[in-house]
C-alpha cells in the first residue's frame, strides 16, 4: 500500500474489512455473484449508494472504477470451476473521501500491464489509476484480498458534514 494513502485509509479499513458493522450513512456493501452479469449490478449499486449520500458528481468516476475492479475480480480472482464464487463490493465514506473496494477469494495482487490501446482488454487498472486519487490492494488474513480505490469528495457534497 502506498504510504501517503495508508494514513488516509486507516479510518476506512474497519468499514472495508468488516462491512457488516457499517452504518448506512457511512458505508454499504453488496455481494455479487461470480458471473460477468454482476458488473451491471455493481454499477447500479454504486450509483444508488452515491445517490443516497448526495454525491452525484462522483457517479461517473466511481461507477467506472467499481465496474473495472469487479470485472478484474471476476476475470482473474474467481477460480475457474468455483461455481461462481462471489465477490463483495463496498463503498465507504469518511470526511472528504470515498473508498471503493472489491473483496475476492484470490491472494494474488493485481498487476497493471503496459497499456495496449488497440487491445480489447488490459487497460482497467490504468483507468482506475486515472479516475481515482490513488489505489492499491491489501491481502486478507486467511484467504483473499481487497483491491481499493480512493476518491476525493468535497466536504460540501457530503450529506452529513460530521463525516
Coordinates of C-alpha atoms in Angstrom, one line a residue:
X1 CA 0.0 0.0 0.0
X2 CA 1.3 3.5 -0.8
X3 CA 2.5 5.3 2.3
X4 CA 0.6 8.5 1.7
X5 CA -2.7 6.6 1.3
X6 CA -2.1 4.5 4.4
X7 CA -2.8 7.4 6.7
X8 CA -5.9 8.5 4.9
X9 CA -7.3 4.9 4.6
X10 CA -6.7 3.9 8.2
X11 CA -10.1 5.0 9.5
X12 CA -11.8 3.4 6.5
X13 CA -10.2 -0.1 7.0
X14 CA -12.8 -1.2 9.6
X15 CA -15.6 -0.5 7.2
X16 CA -13.9 -2.1 4.2
X17 CA -12.7 -5.2 6.1
X18 CA -15.7 -5.6 8.3
X19 CA -18.6 -4.1 6.3
X20 CA -21.3 -5.7 8.5
X21 CA -20.5 -3.0 11.1
X22 CA -21.0 0.0 8.8
X23 CA -23.8 2.5 9.5
X24 CA -25.9 3.0 6.4
X25 CA -24.8 6.7 6.4
X26 CA -21.1 5.8 6.1
X27 CA -20.9 2.6 4.1
X28 CA -22.6 0.0 2.1
X29 CA -21.7 -3.5 0.8
X30 CA -23.2 -5.9 -1.6
X31 CA -22.4 -9.5 -2.6
X32 CA -22.1 -10.1 -6.3
X33 CA -22.3 -13.5 -7.9
X34 CA -19.3 -14.8 -9.7
X35 CA -20.7 -14.0 -13.2
X36 CA -19.9 -11.2 -15.5
X37 CA -23.6 -10.1 -15.5
X38 CA -22.8 -8.9 -11.9
X39 CA -20.8 -5.9 -13.3
X40 CA -24.1 -4.3 -14.2
X41 CA -25.4 -4.8 -10.7
X42 CA -22.1 -3.3 -9.3
X43 CA -22.7 -0.1 -11.4
X44 CA -26.4 0.0 -10.2
X45 CA -25.4 -0.5 -6.5
X46 CA -22.7 2.2 -6.8
X47 CA -25.0 4.8 -8.4
X48 CA -27.8 4.1 -5.9
X49 CA -25.4 4.3 -2.9
X50 CA -23.8 7.5 -4.1
X51 CA -27.2 9.0 -4.8
X52 CA -28.4 8.2 -1.3
X53 CA -25.3 10.1 0.0
X54 CA -26.0 13.1 -2.3
X55 CA -22.7 12.5 -4.1
X56 CA -24.0 12.8 -7.7
X57 CA -20.8 14.5 -9.0
X58 CA -18.9 11.3 -8.3
X59 CA -21.2 8.9 -10.1
X60 CA -19.3 8.5 -13.3
X61 CA -15.8 8.1 -11.8
X62 CA -16.7 5.7 -9.0
X63 CA -19.1 3.8 -11.2
X64 CA -16.4 3.2 -13.8
X65 CA -13.8 2.2 -11.2
X66 CA -16.3 -0.2 -9.5
X67 CA -17.1 -1.9 -12.7
X68 CA -13.4 -2.2 -13.6
X69 CA -12.5 -3.7 -10.1
X70 CA -15.4 -6.1 -10.2
X71 CA -14.5 -7.2 -13.8
X72 CA -10.9 -7.8 -12.7
X73 CA -12.0 -9.8 -9.7
X74 CA -14.3 -11.9 -11.9
X75 CA -11.7 -12.4 -14.6
X76 CA -8.6 -13.1 -12.6
X77 CA -9.5 -13.9 -9.0
X78 CA -12.6 -16.2 -9.1
X79 CA -11.2 -19.7 -9.5
X80 CA -12.4 -21.5 -12.6
X81 CA -14.9 -24.2 -11.6
X82 CA -15.6 -22.5 -8.3
X83 CA -19.2 -22.4 -9.1
X84 CA -19.2 -18.6 -9.4
X85 CA -17.6 -17.7 -6.0
X86 CA -19.0 -14.3 -5.0
X87 CA -17.1 -11.0 -4.8
X88 CA -18.0 -8.2 -2.5
X89 CA -18.2 -4.5 -3.4
X90 CA -18.0 -2.0 -0.6
X91 CA -18.3 1.8 -0.7
X92 CA -17.3 3.7 2.4
X93 CA -17.2 7.5 3.0
X94 CA -15.3 9.3 5.6
X95 CA -14.8 13.1 5.9
X96 CA -13.8 14.2 2.3
X97 CA -13.0 10.7 0.9
X98 CA -14.9 7.8 -0.6
X99 CA -13.3 4.4 -1.0
X100 CA -14.5 1.8 -3.4
X101 CA -13.3 -1.7 -2.5
X102 CA -13.7 -5.1 -4.0
X103 CA -13.0 -8.3 -2.0
X104 CA -12.3 -11.5 -3.8
X105 CA -11.0 -15.0 -3.0
X106 CA -7.6 -14.8 -4.5
X107 CA -4.4 -13.8 -2.6
X108 CA -2.7 -12.7 -5.8
X109 CA -2.4 -9.0 -6.2
X110 CA -3.4 -7.1 -9.4
X111 CA -0.7 -6.1 -11.8
X112 CA -1.1 -3.2 -14.3
X113 CA 0.0 -4.3 -17.7
X114 CA 1.7 -2.0 -20.2
X115 CA -1.3 -0.4 -22.0
X116 CA -2.0 -1.6 -25.5
X117 CA -4.5 0.9 -26.8
X118 CA -5.5 -1.3 -29.6
X119 CA -6.3 -4.4 -27.5
X120 CA -9.8 -5.0 -26.2
X121 CA -8.7 -5.5 -22.6
X122 CA -5.8 -4.7 -20.3
X123 CA -6.5 -1.1 -19.6
X124 CA -8.7 -1.5 -16.5
X125 CA -6.1 -0.7 -13.8
X126 CA -4.9 2.3 -15.9
X127 CA -8.5 3.6 -15.8
X128 CA -8.7 3.0 -12.1
X129 CA -5.4 5.0 -11.6
X130 CA -6.6 7.8 -13.9
X131 CA -10.0 8.3 -12.2
X132 CA -9.1 7.8 -8.6
X133 CA -6.9 9.7 -6.2
X134 CA -4.9 6.5 -5.5
X135 CA -5.5 2.8 -5.5
X136 CA -3.9 -0.3 -4.1
X137 CA -4.6 -3.7 -2.6
X138 CA -4.4 -5.4 0.7
X139 CA -4.2 -9.2 1.4
X140 CA -6.7 -10.6 3.9
X141 CA -5.9 -12.9 6.8
X142 CA -6.9 -16.4 5.7
X143 CA -7.7 -16.0 2.1
X144 CA -8.4 -13.4 -0.5
X145 CA -7.6 -9.7 -0.9
X146 CA -9.2 -6.3 -1.1
X147 CA -8.5 -4.0 -4.1
X148 CA -9.4 -0.4 -3.4
X149 CA -9.6 3.0 -5.0
X150 CA -9.7 6.3 -3.1
X151 CA -11.7 9.3 -4.3
X152 CA -11.7 12.9 -3.0
X153 CA -15.2 14.3 -2.4
X154 CA -15.5 17.9 -1.4
X155 CA -16.8 18.2 2.2
X156 CA -19.7 20.3 1.0
X157 CA -21.0 17.4 -1.1
X158 CA -21.5 15.1 2.0
X159 CA -25.0 14.8 3.4
X160 CA -23.6 14.8 7.0
X161 CA -20.8 17.3 7.4
X162 CA -19.6 15.5 10.5
X163 CA -18.4 12.6 8.4

